[in-house]
Short mmCIF file of N, CA and C and ligand atoms in Angstrom, two decimals:
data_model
loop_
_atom_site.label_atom_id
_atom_site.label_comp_id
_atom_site.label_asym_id
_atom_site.label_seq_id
_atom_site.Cartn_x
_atom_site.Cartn_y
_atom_site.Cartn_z
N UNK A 160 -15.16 3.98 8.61
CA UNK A 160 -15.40 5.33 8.08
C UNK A 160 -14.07 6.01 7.84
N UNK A 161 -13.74 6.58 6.46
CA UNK A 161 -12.64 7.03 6.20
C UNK A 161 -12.85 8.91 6.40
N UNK A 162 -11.89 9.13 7.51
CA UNK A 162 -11.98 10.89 7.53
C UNK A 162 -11.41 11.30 6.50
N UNK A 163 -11.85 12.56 5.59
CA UNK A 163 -10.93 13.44 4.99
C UNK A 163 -9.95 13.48 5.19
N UNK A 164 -9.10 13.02 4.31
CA UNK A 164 -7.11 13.49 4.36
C UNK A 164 -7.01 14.36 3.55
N UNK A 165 -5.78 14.91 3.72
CA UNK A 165 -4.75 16.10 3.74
C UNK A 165 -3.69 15.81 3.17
N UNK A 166 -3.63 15.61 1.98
CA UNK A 166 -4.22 16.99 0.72
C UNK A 166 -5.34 15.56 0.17
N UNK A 167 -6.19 16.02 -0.38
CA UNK A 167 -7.54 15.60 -1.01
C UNK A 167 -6.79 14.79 -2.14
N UNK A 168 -7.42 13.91 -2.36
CA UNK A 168 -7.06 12.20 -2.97
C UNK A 168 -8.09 12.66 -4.50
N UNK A 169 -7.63 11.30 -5.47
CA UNK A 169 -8.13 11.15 -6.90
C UNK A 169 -7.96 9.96 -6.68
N UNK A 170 -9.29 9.19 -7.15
CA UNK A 170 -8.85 7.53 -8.11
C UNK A 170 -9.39 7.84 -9.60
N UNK A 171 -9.19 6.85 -10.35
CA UNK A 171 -9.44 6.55 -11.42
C UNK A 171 -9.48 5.44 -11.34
N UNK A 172 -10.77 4.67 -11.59
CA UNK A 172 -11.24 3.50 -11.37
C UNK A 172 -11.41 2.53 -12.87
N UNK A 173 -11.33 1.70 -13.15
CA UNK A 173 -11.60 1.11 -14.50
C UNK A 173 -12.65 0.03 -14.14
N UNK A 174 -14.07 0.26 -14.71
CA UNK A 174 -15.45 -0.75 -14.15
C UNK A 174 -15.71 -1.41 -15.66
N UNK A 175 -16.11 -2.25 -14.94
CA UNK A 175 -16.21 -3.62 -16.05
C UNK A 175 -18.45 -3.53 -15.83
N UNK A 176 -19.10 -2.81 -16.43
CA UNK A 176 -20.61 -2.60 -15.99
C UNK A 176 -21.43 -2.88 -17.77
N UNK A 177 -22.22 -2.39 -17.17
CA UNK A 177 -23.09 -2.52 -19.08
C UNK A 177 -22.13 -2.00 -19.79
N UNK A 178 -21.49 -1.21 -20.00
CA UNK A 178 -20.15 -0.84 -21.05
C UNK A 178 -18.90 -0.72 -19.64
N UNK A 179 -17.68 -1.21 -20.54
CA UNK A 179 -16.05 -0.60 -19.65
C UNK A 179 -16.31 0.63 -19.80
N UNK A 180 -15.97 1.02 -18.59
CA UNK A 180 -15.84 2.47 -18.54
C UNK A 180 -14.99 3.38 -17.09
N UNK A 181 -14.47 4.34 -17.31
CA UNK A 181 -13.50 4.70 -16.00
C UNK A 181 -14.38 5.48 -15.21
N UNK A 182 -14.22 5.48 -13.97
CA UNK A 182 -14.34 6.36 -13.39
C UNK A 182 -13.41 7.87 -12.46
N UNK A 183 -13.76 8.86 -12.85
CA UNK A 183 -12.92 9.68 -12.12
C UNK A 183 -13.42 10.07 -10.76
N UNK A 184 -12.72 10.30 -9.42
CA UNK A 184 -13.59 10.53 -8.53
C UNK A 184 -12.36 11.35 -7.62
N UNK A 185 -12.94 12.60 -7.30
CA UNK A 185 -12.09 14.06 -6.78
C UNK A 185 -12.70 14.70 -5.83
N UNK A 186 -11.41 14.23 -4.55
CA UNK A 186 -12.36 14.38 -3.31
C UNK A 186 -12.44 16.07 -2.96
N UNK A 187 -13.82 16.34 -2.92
CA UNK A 187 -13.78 17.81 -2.51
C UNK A 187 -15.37 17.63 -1.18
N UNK A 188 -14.45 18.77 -0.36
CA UNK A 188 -15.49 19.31 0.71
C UNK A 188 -15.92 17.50 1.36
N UNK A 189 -15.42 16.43 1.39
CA UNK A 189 -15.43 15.57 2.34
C UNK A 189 -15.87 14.12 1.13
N UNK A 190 -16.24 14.37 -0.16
CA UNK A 190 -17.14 13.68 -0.74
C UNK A 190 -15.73 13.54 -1.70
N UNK A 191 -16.48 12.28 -2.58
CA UNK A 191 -15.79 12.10 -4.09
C UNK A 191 -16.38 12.27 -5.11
N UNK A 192 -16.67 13.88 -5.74
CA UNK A 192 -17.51 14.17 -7.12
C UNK A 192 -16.70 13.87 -7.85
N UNK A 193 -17.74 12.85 -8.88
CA UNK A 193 -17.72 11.54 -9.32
C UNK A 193 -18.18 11.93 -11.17
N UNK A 194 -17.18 11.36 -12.14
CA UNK A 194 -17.60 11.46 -13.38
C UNK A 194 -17.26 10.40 -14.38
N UNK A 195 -18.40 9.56 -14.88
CA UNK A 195 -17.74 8.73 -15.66
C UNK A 195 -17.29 8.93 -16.81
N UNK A 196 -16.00 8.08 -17.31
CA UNK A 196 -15.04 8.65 -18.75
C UNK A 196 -15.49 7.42 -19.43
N UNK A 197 -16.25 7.36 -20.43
CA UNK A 197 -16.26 6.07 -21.52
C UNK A 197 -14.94 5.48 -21.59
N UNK A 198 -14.25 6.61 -22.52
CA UNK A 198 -13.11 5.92 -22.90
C UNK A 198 -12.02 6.74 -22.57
N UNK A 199 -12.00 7.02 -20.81
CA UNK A 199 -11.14 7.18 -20.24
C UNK A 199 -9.95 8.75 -20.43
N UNK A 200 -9.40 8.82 -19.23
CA UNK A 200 -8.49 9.57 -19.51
C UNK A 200 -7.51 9.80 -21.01
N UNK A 201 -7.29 10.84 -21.23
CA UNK A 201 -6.19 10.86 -22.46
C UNK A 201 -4.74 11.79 -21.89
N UNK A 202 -3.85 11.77 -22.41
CA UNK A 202 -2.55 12.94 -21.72
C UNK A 202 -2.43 13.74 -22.91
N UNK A 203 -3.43 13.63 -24.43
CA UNK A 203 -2.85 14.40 -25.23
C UNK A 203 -3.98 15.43 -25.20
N UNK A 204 -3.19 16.78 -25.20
CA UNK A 204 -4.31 18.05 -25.09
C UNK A 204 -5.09 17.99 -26.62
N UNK A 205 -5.16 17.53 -27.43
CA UNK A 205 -6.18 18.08 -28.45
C UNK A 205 -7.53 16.55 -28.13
N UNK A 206 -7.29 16.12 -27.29
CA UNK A 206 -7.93 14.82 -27.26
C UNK A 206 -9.27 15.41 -25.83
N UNK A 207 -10.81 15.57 -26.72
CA UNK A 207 -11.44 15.87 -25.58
C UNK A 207 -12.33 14.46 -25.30
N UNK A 208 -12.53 14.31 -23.96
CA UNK A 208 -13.40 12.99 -23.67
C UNK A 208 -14.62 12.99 -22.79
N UNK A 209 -15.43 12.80 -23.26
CA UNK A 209 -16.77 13.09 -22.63
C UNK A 209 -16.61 12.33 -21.40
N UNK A 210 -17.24 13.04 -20.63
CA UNK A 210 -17.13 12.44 -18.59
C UNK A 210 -18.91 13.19 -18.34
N UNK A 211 -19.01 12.27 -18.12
CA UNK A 211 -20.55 11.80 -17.63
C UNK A 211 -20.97 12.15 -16.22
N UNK A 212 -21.54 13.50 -15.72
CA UNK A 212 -21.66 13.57 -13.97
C UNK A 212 -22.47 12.10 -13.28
N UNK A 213 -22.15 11.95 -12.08
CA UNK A 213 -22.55 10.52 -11.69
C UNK A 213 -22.71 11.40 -9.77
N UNK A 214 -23.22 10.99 -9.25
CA UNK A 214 -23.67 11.36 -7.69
C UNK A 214 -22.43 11.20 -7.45
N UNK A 215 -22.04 12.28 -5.99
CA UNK A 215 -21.00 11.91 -5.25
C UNK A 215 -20.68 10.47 -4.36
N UNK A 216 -19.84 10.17 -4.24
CA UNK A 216 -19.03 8.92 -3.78
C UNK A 216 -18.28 9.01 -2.02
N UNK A 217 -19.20 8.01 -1.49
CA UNK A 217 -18.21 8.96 -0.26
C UNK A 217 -16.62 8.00 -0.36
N UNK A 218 -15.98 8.38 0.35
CA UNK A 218 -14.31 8.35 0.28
C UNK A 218 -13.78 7.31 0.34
N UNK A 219 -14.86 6.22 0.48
CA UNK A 219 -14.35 4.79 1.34
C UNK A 219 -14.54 4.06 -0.32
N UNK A 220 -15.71 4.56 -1.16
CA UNK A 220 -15.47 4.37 -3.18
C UNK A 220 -14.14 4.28 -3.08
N UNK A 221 -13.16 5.24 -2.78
CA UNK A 221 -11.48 5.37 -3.77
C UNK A 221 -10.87 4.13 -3.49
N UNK A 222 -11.06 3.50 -2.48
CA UNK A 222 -10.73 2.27 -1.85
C UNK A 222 -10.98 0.74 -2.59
N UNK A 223 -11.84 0.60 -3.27
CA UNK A 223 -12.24 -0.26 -3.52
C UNK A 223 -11.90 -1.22 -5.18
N UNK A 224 -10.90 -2.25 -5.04
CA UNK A 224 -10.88 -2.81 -6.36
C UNK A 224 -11.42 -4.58 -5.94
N UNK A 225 -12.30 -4.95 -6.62
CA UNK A 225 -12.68 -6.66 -6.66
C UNK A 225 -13.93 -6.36 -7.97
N UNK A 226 -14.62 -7.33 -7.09
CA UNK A 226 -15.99 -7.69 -7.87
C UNK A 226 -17.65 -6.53 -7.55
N UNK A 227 -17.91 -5.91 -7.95
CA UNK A 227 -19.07 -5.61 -7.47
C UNK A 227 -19.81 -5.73 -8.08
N UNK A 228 -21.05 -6.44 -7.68
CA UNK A 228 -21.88 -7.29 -8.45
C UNK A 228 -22.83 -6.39 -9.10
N UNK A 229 -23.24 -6.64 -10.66
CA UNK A 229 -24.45 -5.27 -10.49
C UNK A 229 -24.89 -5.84 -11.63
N UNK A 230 -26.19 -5.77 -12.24
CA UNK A 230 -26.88 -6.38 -12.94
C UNK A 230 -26.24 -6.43 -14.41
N UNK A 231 -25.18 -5.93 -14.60
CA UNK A 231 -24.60 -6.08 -16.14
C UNK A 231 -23.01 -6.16 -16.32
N UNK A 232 -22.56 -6.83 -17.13
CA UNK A 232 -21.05 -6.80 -16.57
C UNK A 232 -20.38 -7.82 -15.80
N UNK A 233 -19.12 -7.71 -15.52
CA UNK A 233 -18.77 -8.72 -14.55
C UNK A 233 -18.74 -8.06 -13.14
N UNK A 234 -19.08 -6.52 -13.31
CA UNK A 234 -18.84 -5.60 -12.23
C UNK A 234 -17.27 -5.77 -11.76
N UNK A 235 -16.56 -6.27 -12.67
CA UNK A 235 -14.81 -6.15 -11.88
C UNK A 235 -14.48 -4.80 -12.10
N UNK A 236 -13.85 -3.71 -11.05
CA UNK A 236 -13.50 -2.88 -11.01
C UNK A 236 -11.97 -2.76 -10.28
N UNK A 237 -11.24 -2.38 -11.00
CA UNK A 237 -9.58 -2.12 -10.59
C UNK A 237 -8.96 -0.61 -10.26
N UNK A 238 -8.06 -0.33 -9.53
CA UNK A 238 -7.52 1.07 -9.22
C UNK A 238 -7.20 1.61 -9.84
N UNK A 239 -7.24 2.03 -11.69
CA UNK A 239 -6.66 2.42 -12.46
C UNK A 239 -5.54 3.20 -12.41
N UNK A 240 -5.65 4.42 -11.79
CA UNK A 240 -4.55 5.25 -10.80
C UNK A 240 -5.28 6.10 -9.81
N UNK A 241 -4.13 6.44 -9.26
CA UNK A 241 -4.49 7.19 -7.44
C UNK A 241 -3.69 8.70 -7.13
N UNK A 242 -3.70 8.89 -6.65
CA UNK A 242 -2.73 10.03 -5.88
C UNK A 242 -3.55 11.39 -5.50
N UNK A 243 -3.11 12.24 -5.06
CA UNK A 243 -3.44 13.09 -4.87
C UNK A 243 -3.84 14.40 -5.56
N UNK A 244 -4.95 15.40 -5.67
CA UNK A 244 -5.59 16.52 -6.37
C UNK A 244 -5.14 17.54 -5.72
N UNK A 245 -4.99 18.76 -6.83
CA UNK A 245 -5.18 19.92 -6.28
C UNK A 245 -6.51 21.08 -7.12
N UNK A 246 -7.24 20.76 -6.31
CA UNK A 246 -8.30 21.90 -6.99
C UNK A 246 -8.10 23.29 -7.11
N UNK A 247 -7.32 23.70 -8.50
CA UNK A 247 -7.17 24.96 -8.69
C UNK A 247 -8.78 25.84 -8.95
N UNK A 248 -9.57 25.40 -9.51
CA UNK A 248 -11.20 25.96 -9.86
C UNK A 248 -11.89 25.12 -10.05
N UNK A 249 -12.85 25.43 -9.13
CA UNK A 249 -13.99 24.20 -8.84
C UNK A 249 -15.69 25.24 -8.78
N UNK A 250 -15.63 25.68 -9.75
CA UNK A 250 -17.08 26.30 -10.40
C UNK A 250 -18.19 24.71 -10.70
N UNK A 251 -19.44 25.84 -10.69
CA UNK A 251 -20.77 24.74 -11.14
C UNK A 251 -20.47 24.16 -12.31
N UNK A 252 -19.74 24.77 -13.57
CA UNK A 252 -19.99 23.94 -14.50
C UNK A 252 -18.30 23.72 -14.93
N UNK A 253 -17.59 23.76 -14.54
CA UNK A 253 -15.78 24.12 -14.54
C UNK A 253 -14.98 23.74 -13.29
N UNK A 254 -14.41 22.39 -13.78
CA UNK A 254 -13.35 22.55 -12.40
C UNK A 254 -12.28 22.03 -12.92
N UNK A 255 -10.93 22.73 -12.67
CA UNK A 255 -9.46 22.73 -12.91
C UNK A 255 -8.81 22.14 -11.82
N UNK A 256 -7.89 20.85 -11.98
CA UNK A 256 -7.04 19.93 -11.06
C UNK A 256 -6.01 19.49 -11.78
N UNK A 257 -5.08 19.77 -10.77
CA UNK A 257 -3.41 19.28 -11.07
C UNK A 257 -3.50 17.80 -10.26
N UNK A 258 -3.22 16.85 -11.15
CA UNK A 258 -2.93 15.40 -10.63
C UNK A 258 -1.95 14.76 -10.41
N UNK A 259 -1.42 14.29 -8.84
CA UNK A 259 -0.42 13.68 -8.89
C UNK A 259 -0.16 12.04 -8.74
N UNK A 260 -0.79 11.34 -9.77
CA UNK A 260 -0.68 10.36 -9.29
C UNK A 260 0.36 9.23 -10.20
N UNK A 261 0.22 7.98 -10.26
CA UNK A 261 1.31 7.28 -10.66
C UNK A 261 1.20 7.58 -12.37
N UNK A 262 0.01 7.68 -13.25
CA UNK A 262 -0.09 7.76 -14.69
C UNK A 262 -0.22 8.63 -14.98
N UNK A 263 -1.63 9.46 -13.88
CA UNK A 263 -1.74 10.69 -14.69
C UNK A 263 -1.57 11.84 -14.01
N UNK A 264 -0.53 12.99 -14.45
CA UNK A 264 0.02 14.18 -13.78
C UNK A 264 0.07 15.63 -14.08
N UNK A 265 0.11 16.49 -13.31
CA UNK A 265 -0.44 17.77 -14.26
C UNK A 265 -1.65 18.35 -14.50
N UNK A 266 -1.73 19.27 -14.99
CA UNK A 266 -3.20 19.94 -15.14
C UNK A 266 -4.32 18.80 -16.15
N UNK A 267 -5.68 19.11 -15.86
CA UNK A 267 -6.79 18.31 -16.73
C UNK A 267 -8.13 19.84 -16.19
N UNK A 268 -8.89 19.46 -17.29
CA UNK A 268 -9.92 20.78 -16.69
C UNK A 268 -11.12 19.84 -16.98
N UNK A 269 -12.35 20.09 -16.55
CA UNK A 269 -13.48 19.27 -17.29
C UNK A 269 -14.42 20.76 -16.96
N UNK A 270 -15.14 20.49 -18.26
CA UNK A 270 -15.89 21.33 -18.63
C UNK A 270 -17.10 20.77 -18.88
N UNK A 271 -18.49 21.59 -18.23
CA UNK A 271 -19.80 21.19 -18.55
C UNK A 271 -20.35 21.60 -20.33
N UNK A 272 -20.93 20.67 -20.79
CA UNK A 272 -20.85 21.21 -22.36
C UNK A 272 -21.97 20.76 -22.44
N UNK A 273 -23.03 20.20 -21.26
CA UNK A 273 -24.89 20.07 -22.09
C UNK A 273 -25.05 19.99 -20.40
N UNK A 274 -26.38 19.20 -20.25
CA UNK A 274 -27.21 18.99 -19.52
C UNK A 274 -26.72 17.81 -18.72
N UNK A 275 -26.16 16.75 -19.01
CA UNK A 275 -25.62 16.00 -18.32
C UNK A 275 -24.65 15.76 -19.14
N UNK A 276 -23.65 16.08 -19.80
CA UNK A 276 -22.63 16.03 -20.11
C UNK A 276 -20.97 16.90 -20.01
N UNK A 277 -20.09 16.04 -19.75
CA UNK A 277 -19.35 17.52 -19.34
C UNK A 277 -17.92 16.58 -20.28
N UNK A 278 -16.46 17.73 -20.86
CA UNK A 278 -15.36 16.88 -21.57
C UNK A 278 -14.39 17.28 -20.37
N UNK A 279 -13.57 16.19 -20.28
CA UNK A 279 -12.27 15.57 -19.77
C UNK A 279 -11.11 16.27 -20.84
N UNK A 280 -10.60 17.30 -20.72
CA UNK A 280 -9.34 17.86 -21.10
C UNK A 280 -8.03 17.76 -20.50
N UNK A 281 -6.53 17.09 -21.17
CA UNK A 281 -5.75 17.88 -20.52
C UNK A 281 -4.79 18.80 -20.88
N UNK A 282 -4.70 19.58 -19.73
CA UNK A 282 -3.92 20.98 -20.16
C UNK A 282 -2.62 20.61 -20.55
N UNK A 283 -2.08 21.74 -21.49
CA UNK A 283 -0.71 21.81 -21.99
C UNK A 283 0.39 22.62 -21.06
N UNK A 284 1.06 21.32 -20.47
CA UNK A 284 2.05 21.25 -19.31
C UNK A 284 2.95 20.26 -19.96
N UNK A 285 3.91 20.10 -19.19
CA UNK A 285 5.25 19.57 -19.06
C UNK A 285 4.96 17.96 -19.16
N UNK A 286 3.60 17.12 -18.53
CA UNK A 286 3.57 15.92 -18.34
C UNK A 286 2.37 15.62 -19.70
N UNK A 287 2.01 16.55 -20.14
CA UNK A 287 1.19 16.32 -21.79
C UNK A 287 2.07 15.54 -23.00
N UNK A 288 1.32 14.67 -23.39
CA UNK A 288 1.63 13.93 -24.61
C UNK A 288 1.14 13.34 -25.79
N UNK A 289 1.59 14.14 -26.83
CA UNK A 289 0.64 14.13 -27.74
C UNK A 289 0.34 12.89 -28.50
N UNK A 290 -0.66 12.16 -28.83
CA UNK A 290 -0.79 10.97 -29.34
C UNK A 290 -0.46 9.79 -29.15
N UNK A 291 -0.39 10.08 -27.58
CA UNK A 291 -0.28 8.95 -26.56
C UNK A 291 -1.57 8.31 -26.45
N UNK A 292 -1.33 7.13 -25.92
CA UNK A 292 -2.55 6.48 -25.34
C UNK A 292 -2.48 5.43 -24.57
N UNK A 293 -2.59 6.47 -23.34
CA UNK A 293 -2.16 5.74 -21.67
C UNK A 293 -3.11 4.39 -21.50
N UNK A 294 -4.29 4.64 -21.34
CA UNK A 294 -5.36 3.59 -21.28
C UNK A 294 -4.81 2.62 -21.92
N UNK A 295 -4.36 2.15 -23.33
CA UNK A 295 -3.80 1.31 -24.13
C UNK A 295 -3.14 0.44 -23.57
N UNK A 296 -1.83 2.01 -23.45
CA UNK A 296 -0.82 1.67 -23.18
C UNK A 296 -0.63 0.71 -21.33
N UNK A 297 -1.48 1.41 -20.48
CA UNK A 297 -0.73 0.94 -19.02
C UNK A 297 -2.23 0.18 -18.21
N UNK A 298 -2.55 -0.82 -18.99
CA UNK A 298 -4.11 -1.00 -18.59
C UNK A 298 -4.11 -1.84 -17.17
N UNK A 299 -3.29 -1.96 -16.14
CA UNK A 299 -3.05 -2.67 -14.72
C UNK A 299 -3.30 -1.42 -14.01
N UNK A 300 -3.94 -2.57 -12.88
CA UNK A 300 -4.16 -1.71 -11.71
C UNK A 300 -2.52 -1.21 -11.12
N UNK A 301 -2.96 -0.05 -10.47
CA UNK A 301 -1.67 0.48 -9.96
C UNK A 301 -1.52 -0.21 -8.53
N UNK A 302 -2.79 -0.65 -8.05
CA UNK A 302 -2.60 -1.05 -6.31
C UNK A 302 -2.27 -3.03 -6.83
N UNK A 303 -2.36 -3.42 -7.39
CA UNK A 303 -2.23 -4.74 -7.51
C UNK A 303 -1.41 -5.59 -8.34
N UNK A 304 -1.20 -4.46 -9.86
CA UNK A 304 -1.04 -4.98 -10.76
C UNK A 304 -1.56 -5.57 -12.03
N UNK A 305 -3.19 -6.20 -11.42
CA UNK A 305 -4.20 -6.95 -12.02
C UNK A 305 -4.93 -6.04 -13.27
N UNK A 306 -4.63 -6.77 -14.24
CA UNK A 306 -6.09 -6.09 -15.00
C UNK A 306 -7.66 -5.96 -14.17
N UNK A 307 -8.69 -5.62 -15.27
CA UNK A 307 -10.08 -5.49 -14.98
C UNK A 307 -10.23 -7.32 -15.26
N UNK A 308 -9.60 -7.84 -16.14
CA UNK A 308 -10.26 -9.65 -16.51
C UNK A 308 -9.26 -10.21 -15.74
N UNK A 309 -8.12 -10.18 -15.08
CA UNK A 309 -7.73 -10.54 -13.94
C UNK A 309 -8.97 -10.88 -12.82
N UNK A 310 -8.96 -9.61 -12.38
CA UNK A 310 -10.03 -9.53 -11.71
C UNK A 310 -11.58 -9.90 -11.79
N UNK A 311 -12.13 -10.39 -12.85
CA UNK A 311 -12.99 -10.59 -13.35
C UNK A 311 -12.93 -12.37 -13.32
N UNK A 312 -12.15 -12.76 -13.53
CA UNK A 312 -11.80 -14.05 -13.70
C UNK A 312 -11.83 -14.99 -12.37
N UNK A 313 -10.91 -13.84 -11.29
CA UNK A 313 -10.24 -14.50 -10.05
C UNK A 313 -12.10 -14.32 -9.25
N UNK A 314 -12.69 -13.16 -9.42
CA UNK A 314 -14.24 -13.09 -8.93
C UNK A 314 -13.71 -12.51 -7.26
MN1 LIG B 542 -18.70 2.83 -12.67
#
């Protein structure tokens, strides 16, 4: 059982399931509320990305890169990046976090925009870049090295 640490943790997970897709997961009040990104984080602010609400995750999720088996997919899932959150506003349908982790840093806001849909923004700060494309660009796990077909391969 992993206790709450001090200051509150982020992964970004990259799952290999019925579609690739990332996961974001931002530990608040003991849990990891949990949103999936199709196609992932972006660093350029005009770039919005739909993030999908998904049940909370308890803390021992941020931990986890191998195989998890699940009826579609190879279920390989890798650490995409990690580090630590700061929840500046964490409203029902609005929450604002500064990220410090190895790729992605700086403000991001996600905003609820339907019924189960909410967009992945990031704010215009110092670590924003326009017409970048991190995902592309840095697709290894940060804890291993391994891609998602690394991992997928090795099983
Ligand atoms: Mn997933």
């Amino acid at each position: 059982m992993t206790e709450p640490q001090d200051p509150p943790r982020f992964v970004v997970q990259l799952h290999d399931a019925t579609t690739l897709h990332f996961d974001l997961r931002l530990e608040s009040g003991g849990v990891l509320r949990s949103w999936a990104v199709p196609k992932g984080p972006s660093l350029d602010p005009a770039v919005r990305r739909l993030a999908i609400p998904v049940p909370d995750h308890e803390l021992e999720a941020a931990e986890f890169e191998g195989v998890d088996h699940g009826p579609n997919g190879t279920g390989a899932k890798i650490i995409w990046d990690e580090g630590t959150v700061d929840l500046t506003r964490d409203d029902p349908d609005h929450v604002s976090f500064n990220l410090h982790g190895e790729k992605l840093r700086g403000g991001f806001a996600l905003a609820q925009t339907g019924p189960d849909s909410w967009i992945l923004i990031k704010m215009r700060d110092e670590y924003a870049r326009r017409d970048s494309d991190i995902v592309g660009d840095q697709p290894h796990s940060v804890r291993s090295g391994r891609t998602w077909q690394d991992v997928a391969r090795d099983g």
